[in-house]
XYZ file of C-alpha atoms in Angstrom:
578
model
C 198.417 -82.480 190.505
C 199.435 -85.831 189.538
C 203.272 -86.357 189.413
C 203.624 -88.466 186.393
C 207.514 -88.686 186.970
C 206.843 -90.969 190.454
C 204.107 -93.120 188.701
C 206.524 -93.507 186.232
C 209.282 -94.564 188.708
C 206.823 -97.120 190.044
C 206.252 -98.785 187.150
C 209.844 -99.270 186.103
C 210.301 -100.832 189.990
C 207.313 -102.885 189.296
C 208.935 -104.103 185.802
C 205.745 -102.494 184.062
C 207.905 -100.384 181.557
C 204.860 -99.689 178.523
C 203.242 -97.894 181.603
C 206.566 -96.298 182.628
C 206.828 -94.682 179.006
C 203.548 -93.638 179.182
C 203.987 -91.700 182.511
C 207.903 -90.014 181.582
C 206.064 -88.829 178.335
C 203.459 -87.541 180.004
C 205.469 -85.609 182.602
C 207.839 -84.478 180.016
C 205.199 -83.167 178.091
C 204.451 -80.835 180.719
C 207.903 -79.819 181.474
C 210.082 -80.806 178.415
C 213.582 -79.590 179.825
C 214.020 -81.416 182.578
C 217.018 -83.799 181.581
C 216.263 -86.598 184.365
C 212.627 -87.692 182.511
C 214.514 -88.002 179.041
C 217.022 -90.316 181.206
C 214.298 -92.498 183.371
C 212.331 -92.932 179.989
C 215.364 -93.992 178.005
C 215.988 -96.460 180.845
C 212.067 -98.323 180.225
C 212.977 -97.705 176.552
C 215.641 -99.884 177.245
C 214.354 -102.174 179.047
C 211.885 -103.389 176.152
C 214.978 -103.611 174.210
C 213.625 -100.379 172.021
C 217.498 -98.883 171.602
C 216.891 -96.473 169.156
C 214.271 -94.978 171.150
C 216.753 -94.879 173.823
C 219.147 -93.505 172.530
C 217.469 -90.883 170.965
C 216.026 -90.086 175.055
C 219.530 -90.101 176.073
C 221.188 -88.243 173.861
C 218.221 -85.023 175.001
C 219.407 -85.921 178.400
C 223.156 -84.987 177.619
C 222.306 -82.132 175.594
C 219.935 -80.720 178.939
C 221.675 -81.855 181.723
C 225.796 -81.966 179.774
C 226.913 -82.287 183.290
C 225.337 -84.891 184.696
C 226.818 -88.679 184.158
C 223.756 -90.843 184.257
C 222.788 -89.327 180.544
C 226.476 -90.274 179.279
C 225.506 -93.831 180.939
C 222.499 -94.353 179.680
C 223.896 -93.067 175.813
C 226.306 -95.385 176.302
C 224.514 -98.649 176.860
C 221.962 -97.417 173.873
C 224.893 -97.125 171.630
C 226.167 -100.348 173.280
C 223.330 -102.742 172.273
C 223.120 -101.111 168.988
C 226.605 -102.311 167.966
C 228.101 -99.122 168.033
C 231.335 -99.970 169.638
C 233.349 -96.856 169.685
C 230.399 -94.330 169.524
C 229.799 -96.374 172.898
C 233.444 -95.800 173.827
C 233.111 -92.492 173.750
C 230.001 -91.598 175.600
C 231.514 -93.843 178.556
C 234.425 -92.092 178.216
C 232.945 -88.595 178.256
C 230.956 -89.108 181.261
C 233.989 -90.607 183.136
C 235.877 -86.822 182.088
C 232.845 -85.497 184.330
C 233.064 -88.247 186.961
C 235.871 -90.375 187.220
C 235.349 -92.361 189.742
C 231.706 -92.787 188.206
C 231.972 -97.103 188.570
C 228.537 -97.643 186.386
C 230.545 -95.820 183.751
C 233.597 -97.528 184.332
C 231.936 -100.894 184.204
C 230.516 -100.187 180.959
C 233.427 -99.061 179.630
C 234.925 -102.437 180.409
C 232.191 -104.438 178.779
C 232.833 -102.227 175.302
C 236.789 -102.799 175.388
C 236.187 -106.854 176.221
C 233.641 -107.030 173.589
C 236.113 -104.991 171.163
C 238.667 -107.885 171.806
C 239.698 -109.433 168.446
C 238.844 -112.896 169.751
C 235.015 -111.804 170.820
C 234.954 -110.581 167.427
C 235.578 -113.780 165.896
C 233.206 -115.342 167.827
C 230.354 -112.731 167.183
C 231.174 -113.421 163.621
C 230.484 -117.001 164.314
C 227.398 -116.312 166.006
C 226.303 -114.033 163.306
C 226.072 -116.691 160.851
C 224.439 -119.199 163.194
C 221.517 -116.530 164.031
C 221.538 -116.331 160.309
C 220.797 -119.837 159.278
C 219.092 -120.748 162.359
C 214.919 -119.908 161.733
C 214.188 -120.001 165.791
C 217.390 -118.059 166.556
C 215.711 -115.594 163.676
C 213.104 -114.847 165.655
C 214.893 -114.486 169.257
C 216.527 -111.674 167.228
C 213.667 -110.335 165.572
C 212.409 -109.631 168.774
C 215.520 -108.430 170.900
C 218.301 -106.601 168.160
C 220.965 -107.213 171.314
C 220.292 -111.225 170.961
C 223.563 -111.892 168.972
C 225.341 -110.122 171.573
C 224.043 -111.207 174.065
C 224.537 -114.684 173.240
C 228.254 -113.811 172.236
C 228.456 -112.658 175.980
C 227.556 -115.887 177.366
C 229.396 -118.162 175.137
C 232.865 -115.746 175.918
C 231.901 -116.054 180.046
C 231.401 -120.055 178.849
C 235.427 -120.013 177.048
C 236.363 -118.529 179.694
C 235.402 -120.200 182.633
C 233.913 -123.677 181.772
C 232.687 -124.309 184.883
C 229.794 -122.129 184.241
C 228.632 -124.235 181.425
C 226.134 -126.076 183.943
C 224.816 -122.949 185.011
C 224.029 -121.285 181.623
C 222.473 -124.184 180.058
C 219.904 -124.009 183.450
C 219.511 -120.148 182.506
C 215.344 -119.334 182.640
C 215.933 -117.474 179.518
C 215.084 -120.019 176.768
C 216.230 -117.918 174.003
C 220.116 -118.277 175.688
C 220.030 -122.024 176.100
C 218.537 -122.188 172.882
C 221.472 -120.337 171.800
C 224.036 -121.956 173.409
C 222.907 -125.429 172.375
C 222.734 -124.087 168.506
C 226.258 -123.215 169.463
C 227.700 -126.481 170.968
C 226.009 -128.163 167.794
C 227.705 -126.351 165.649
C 230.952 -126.875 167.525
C 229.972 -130.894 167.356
C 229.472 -130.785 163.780
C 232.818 -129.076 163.246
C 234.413 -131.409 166.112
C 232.974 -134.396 163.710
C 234.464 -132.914 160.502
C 237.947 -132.516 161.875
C 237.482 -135.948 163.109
C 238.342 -135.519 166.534
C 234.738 -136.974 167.925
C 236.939 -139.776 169.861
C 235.942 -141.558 172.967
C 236.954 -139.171 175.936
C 239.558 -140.964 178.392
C 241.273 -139.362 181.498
C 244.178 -137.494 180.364
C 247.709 -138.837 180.510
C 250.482 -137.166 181.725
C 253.012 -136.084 178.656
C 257.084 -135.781 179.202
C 258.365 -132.686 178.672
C 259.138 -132.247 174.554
C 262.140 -131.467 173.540
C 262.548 -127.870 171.284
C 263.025 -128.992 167.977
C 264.525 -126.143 165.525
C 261.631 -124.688 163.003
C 261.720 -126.754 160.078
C 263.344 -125.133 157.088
C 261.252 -124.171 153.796
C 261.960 -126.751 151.372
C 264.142 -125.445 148.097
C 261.865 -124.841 145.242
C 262.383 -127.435 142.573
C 263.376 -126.239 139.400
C 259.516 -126.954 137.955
C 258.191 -124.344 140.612
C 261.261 -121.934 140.069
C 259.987 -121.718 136.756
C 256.555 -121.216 137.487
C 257.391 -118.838 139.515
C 258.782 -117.145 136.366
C 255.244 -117.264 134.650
C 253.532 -116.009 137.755
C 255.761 -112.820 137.555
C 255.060 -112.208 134.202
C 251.737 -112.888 134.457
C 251.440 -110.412 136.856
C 252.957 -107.343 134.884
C 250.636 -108.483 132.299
C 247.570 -107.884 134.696
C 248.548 -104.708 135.837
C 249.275 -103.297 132.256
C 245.026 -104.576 132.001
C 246.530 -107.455 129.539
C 244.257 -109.916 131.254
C 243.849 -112.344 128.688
C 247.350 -112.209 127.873
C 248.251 -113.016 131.409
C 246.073 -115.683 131.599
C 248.130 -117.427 129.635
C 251.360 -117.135 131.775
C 249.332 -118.420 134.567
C 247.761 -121.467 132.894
C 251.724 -122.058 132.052
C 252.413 -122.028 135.744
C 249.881 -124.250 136.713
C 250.791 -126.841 134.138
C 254.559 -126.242 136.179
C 253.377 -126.685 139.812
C 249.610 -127.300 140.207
C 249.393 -127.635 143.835
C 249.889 -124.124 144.104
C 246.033 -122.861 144.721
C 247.052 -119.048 144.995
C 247.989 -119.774 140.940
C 244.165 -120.808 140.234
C 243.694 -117.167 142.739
C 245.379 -115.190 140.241
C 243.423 -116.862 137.192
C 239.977 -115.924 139.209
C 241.441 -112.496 139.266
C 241.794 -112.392 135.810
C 238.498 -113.494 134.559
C 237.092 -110.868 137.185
C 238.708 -108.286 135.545
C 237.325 -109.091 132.136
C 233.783 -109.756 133.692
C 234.259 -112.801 132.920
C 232.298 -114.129 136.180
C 231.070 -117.769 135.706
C 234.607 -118.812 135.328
C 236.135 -116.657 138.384
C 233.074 -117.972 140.207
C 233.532 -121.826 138.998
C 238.093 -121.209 139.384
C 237.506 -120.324 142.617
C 235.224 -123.026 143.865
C 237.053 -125.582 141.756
C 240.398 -124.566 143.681
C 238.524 -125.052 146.840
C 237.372 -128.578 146.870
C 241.703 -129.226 146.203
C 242.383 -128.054 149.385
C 242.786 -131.050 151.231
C 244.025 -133.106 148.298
C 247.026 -130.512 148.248
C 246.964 -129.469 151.933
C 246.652 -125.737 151.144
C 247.684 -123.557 153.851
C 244.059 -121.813 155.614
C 245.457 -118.300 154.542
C 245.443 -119.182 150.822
C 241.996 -120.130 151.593
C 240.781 -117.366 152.687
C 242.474 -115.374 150.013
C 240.409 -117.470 147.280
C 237.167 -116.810 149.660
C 237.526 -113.054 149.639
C 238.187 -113.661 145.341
C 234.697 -115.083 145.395
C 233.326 -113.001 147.074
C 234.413 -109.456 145.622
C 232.950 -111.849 142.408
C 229.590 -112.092 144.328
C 229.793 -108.861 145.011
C 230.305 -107.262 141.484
C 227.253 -109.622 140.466
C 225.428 -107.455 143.312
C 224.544 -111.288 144.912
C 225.161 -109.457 148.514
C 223.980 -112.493 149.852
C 226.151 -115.521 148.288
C 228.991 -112.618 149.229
C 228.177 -112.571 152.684
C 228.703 -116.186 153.165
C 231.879 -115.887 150.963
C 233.272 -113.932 153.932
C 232.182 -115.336 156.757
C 233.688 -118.571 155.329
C 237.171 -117.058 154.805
C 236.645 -115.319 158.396
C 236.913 -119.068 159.425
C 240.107 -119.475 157.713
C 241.449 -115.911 158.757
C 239.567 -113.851 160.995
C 241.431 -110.508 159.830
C 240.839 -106.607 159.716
C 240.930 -106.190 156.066
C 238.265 -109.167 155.619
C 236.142 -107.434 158.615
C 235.797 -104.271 157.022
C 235.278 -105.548 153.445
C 232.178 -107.629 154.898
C 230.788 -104.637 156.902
C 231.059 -102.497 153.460
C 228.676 -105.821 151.421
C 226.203 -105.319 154.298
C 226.094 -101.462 153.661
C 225.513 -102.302 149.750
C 222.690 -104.921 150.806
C 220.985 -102.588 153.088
C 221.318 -100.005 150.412
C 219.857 -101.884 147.313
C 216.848 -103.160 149.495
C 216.174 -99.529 150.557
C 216.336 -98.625 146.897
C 213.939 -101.695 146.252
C 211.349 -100.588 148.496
C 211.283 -97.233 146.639
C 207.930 -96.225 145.581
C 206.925 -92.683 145.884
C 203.257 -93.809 145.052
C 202.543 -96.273 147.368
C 204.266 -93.761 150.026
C 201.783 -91.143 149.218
C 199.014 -93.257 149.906
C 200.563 -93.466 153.413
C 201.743 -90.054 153.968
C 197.465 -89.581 152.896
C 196.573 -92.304 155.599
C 198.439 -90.664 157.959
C 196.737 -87.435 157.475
C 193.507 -89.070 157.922
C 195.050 -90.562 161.222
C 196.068 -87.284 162.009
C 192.865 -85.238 161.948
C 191.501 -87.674 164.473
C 193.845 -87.143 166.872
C 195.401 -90.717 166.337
C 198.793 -90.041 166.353
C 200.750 -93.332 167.247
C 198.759 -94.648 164.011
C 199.587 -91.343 161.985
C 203.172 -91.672 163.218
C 203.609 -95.710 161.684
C 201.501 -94.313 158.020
C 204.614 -91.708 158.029
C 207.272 -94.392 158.667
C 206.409 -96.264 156.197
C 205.966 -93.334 153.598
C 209.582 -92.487 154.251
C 210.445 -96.010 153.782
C 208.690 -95.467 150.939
C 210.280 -91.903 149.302
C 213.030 -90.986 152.001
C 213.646 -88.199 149.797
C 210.768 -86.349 150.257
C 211.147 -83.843 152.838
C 207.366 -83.073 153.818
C 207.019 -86.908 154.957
C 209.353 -85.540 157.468
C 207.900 -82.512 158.826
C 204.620 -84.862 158.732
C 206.243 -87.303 160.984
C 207.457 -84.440 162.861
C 204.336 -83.474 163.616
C 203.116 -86.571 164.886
C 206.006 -87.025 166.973
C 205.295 -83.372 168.699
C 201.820 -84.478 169.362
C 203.194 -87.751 170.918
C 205.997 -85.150 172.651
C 208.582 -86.805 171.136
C 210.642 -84.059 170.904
C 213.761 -84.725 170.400
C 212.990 -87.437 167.891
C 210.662 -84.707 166.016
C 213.779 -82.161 165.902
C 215.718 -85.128 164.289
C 213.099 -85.153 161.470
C 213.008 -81.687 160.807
C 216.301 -81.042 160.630
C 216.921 -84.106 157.905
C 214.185 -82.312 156.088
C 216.326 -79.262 156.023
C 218.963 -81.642 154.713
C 217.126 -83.279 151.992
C 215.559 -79.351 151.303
C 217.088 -76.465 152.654
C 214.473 -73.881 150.951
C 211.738 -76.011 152.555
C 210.535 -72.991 154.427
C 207.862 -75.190 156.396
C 210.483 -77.050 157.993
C 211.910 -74.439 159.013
C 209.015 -73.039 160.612
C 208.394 -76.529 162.265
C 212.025 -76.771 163.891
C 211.914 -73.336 165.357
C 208.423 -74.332 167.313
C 210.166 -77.250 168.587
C 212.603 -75.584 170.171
C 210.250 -73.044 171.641
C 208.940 -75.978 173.035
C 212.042 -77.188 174.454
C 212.357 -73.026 175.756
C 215.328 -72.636 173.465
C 214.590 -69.619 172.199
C 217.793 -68.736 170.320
C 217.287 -71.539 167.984
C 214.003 -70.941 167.522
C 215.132 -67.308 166.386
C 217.661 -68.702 164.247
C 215.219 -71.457 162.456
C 212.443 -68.688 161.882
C 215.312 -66.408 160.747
C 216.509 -68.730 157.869
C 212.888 -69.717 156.892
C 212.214 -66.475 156.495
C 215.789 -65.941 154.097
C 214.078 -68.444 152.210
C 210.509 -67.005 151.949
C 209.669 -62.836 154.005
C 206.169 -63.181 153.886
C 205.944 -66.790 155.415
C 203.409 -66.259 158.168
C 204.046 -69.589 159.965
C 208.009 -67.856 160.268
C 206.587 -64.802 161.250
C 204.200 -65.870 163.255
C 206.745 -68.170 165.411
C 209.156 -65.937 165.751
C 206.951 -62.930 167.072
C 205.532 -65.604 169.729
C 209.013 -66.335 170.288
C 210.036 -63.030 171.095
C 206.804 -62.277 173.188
C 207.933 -65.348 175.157
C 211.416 -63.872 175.651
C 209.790 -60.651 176.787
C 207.433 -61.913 179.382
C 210.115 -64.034 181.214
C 212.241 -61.126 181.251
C 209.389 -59.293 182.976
C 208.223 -62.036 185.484
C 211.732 -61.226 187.652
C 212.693 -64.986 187.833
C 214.828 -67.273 185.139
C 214.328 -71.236 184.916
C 216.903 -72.958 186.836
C 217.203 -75.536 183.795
C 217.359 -72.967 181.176
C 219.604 -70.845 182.552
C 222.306 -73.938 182.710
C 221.316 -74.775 179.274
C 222.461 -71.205 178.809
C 225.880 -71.428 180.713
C 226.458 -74.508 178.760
C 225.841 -72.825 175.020
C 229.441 -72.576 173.835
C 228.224 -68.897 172.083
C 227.071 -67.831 175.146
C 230.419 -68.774 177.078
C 232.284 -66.737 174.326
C 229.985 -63.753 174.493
C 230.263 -63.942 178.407
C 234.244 -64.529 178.383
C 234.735 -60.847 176.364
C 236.347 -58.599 178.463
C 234.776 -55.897 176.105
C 231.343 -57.588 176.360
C 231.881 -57.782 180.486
C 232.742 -54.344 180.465
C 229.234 -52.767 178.644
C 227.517 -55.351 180.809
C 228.604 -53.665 184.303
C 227.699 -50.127 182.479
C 224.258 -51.543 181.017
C 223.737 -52.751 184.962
C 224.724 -49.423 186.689
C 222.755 -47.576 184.018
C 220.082 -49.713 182.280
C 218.931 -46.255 179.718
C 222.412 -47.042 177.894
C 221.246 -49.957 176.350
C 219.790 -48.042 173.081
C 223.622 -46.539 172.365
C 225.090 -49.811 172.892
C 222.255 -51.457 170.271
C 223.869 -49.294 167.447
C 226.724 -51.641 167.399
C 225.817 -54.736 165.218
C 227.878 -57.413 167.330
C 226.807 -55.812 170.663
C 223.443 -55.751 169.423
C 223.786 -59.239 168.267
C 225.105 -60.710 171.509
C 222.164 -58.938 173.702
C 219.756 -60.702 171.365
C 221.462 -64.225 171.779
C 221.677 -63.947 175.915
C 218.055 -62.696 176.393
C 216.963 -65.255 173.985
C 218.750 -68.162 175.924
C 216.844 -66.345 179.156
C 220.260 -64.571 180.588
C 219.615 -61.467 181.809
C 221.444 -58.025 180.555
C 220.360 -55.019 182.152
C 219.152 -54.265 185.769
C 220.852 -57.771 187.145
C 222.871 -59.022 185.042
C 221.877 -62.613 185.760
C 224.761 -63.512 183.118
C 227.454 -63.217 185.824
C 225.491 -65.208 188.571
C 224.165 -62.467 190.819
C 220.799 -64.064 192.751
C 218.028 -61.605 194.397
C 217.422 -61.764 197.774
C 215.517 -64.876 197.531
C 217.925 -67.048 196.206
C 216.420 -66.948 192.693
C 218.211 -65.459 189.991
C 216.909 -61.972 188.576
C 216.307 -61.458 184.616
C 215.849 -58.132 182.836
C 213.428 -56.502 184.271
C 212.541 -54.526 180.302
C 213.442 -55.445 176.834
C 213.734 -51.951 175.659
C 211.195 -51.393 172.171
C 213.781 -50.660 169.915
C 215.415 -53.675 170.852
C 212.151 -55.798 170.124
C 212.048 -54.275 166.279
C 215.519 -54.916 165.817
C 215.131 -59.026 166.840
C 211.834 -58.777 165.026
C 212.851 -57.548 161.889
C-alpha cells in the first residue's frame, strides 16, 4: 500500500509543496481523522503562501488532535499572515496552556506582540499606502497576501539595527529589495520636502544644553478671547442641529482670529451636517494648504483630515477616504483614527461585494459547475461555485454545491464550513442538512451526524437523503460496536467532547454504567428514562462503549486495545432511529 503521508513528507523536504498537497489529501482521504495530515498539509499550504487554506487545515487539526501543540502552531502562523493579530494571540497562547515550554510557540508569540507594537503599526500603515500606489509592489502582493508584512518586518529589523541595511538590500528575494528601495525613496522624497537633504559631514560633538523651563502659552489677546466667545456659541448652536445658524458664529470667529484652522474644522462640520459636501470638502482642503503659512500644530491637521474624510465617506468615495486617513495617520498615528480607517475598508469591501451581485450570471456558474461536476472535474466545478457565490452569496444551494465539490476533493473541513453557512443563510434547507451529517460520518463523528439528520428531518419526516444517512449512520455505530475494538483517534475525539465529559463526570450516570457492565440485560429498564436513554445514544455514537466493557472509563482487553459494546440492544436501535 502506498503511504501517501511519507511521499508527502518528501516533497515538503524537497520544497515540492503542489505535490505535498496532493499526497496529505490523498492520505487523508483514506483516513480523514488523523490530526497530523491536516497539520503537515496546512504546513505546504503555507508554504505557497495559500493561508486560508491553512488555516482552515489547522484549525481540523486542533479540533482532532485538541491536545497536541503543533495544530495551535500551525493556526497560529495561518492567522498570523492573515493579519489576524489577536486571533493569532490566542492560538499561540492556547497551545502554550498545553505546552509551556513549547519554544516554536513561544517564538511566535513574540513575533505577534512585536508586530502589535504601536510603532510597527505606524509603519505598516506606511507601507500600506506605498504597496498601494506602487503598480510592481501591487503585484508582489497579489501574489503573496503576507508581502506588506513581510516587508514591514524587514524595514523594523532595518530601524532597528542599521547595520543590517547592507545585508537586506543583497537579500535574493527581489520582491524585498524592491520593497525596501520603494521605501528609502519614499523616505528621500519626504527627507527632500522637510528640507533636510544637506551634505552629510562627520558629526560634531555638542556641549551639554542647559534645561530651559517649558515655555509658557502665550495670553490670548482680547481678538481671540472673543472668538473664543463665538466658537462657544457656535457650538451650542450645532448641537441644538442649528447648523446654519452656527455657521454664522463661526464665520464671526474667523474674521476675530483666522489663524486658528480648528475654526475652518468646525465650519466643515457644519456644512457636513447639512449635506452640504462640496463646501466641507473644499473648507477642509482650503484650511490645509494654510498650514504652513500659520504653522498649525500636526494634531489640528489630522483633525481636519479625519473631517474630510468622514465627508468622503458619507459621499461613499471609500477610496478618496482612505487616503484622507492615511494622511492624518501621518500627522497622528492614533487608535481612534486606526479603527475609523479599518471600519471605511469594511464599507469598501462591502459595496464591491454588493456590486458584483448578480444572481443571473451566478446561475450560469452554479450550471457550469454542474456540468464540471458530472465529469468528475471537481477542482473546475469547485472555481464555477466560487464564483457563483461571489455572485449570489445568499443562496444557500451554491453552498451545499461547493460542498460537494469540496467532499469529492476531501476537503472536509472546508466542505463542513459551507454547509453549515448554508444552514445559516437557510435553516429549513433540509438538503444541507442532509449534506453536513454525511460529512461528519465521514470524519466518524457520528453524534453530529445524528444530530444534523435529526434536525433535517424536524424540517422535512419523509426526507429520504435524512433518513437514509442517519440509518447508515446508525448501522455504522452498530458494526463498530460489534467488531470488539474502538479507533484510537475517535475514542480521544470522544474524551475530548465536552457532552461526553459531562455525561461521564455524573456520579448517577457512573453508577448505571457499573450496573449496565455487571449485568448488560438491564440496559432495556434503564432506556425508559429519557436522559439515560439520551446519554447511551450520545456515547455509542461518539464510539464509547456502555455495556459489557465499559470502554467509557478506560478499561483495555487483554491486548491492549480498548473493548466497545459488544450489542446495541434492538430496542435501543428504534429508539435512535426514530
Amino acid at each position: 500500500m502506498t503511504d501517501f503521508k511519507q511521499l508527502g513528507n518528501e516533497a515538503f523536504k524537497a520544497g515540492k509543496f503542489d505535490e505535498a498537497v496532493k499526497h496529505f489529501t490523498e492520505a487523508i482521504r483514506l483516513n480523514p481523522s488523523d490530526g497530523i495530515l491536516y497539520s503537515n498539509r496546512s504546513g505546504a499550504y503555507a508554504s505557497m503562501n495559500m493561508y486560508q487554506e491553512a488555516l482552515a487545515d489547522a484549525q481540523q487539526c486542533v479540533t482532532l488532535k485538541p491536545d497536541w501543540p503543533k495544530g495551535y502552531s500551525r493556526k497560529g502562523l495561518a492567522l498570523y499572515k492573515l493579519g489576524k493579530m489577536e486571533e493569532a494571540k490566542k492560538a499561540y497562547q492556547d497551545g502554550l496552556k498545553i505546552d509551556p515550554n513549547n519554544e516554536p510557540l513561544k517564538a511566535g508569540l513574540r513575533e505577534v506582540d512585536v508586530s502589535s507594537d504601536p510603532q510597527f503599526m505606524y509603519l505598516a500603515a506606511t507601507i500600506s499606502q506605498l504597496v498601494a500606489t506602487n503598480p510592481k509592489l501591487q503585484e508582489y502582493q497579489r501574489q503573496d497576501p503576507s508581502y506588506t508584512m513581510s516587508l514591514c518586518r524587514a524595514l523594523s529589523d532595518m530601524q532597528s539595527n542599521p547595520q543590517n541595511i547592507q545585508h537586506l538590500l543583497m537579500d535574493p528575494n527581489p520582491a524585498l529589495r524592491d520593497g525596501i528601495m520603494a521605501y528609502l525613496g519614499v523616505a528621500a522624497d519626504l527627507s527632500q520636502a522637510t528640507g533636510f537633504n544637506e551634505p552629510q559631514q562627520p558629526p560634531k560633538a555638542e556641549p551639554p544644553k542647559e534645561t530651559k523651563p517649558e515655555p509658557k502659552e502665550e495670553p490670548l489677546t482680547e481678538s481671540q478671547k472673543k472668538a473664543q466667545e463665538f466658537k462657544d456659541e457656535g457650538n451650542k448652536l450645532y448641537k441644538q442641529k442649528k447648523f446654519v445658524e452656527a455657521l454664522e458664529f463661526y464665520d464671526k470667529a474667523v474674521e476675530l482670529d483666522p489663524n486658528n484652522l480648528l475654526l475652518e474644522n468646525n465650519k466643515a462640520a457644519a456644512y457636513l451636517e447639512m449635506g452640504d459636501y462640496e463646501k466641507c470638502i473644499a473648507t477642509c482642503k482650503a484650511a490645509i494648504e494654510r498650514r504652513y503659512d500659520v504653522k498649525a500644530d500636526f494634531l489640528v491637521i489630522s483633525k481636519i483630515y479625519n473631517r474630510l474624510a468622514s465627508c468622503y465617506t458619507k459621499m461613499e468615495d471609500y477610496d478618496a477616504a482612505l487616503a484622507a486617513y492615511q494622511k492624518s495617520l501621518l500627522e497622528d498615528n492614533n487608535r481612534v483614527t486606526r479603527c475609523a480607517m479599518k471600519e471605511v475598508e469594511r464599507l469598501k469591501e462591502k459595496k464591491e461585494r454588493e456590486a458584483y451581485i448578480d444572481p443571473q450570471k451566478a446561475e450560469e456558474h452554479r450550471e457550469k459547475g454542474n456540468e464540471f461536476f458530472k465529469k468528475f472535474q471537481f477542482p473546475e466545478a469547485k472555481k464555477e461555485y466560487d464564483e457563483a457565490i461571489k455572485r449570489n452569496p445568499k443562496d444557500a444551494k451554491l453552498y451545499t454545491n461547493r460542498a460537494a465539490a469540496l467532499t469529492k476533493l476531501t476537503e472536509y473541513p472546508s466542505a463542513l464550513a459551507d454547509c453549515n453557512k448554508a444552514i445559516e443563510i437557510d435553516p429549513t434547507f433540509v438538503k444541507a442538512w442532509a449534506r453536513k451529517g454525511n460529512l461528519h460520518v465521514l470524519l466518524k463523528e457520528y453524534s453530529k451526524a445524528l444530530e444534523a439528520y435529526d434536525k433535517g428531518l424536524a424540517v422535512d419526516p419523509n426526507n429520504q437523503d435524512c433518513i437514509n444517512g442517519k440509518y447508515d449512520c446508525m448501522a455504522k455505530i452498530q458494526a463498530m460496536s460489534q467488531s470488539g475494538t474502538v479507533d484510537e483517534e475517535q475514542y480521544r475525539q470522544a474524551m475530548a467532547d465536552p457532552e461526553v465529559q459531562q455525561i461521564l463526570g455524573d456520579p448517577q450516570f457512573q453508577i448505571i454504567l457499573k450496573k449496565l457492565q455487571e449485568n448488560p440485560a438491564s440496559m432495556n429498564e434503564y432506556l425508559r428514562d429519557p436522559k439515560v436513554a439520551k446519554g447511551i445514544q450520545k456515547l455509542m455514537a461518539c464510539g464509547v462503549g456502555v455495556a459489557g466493557s465499559l470502554v467509557c472509563l478506560g478499561q483495555p482487553r487483554g491486548d491492549g486495545k480498548r473493548r466497545a459494546l459488544t450489542k446495541i440492544p434492538r430496542r435501543f436501535m428504534r429508539i435512535a432511529a426514530e
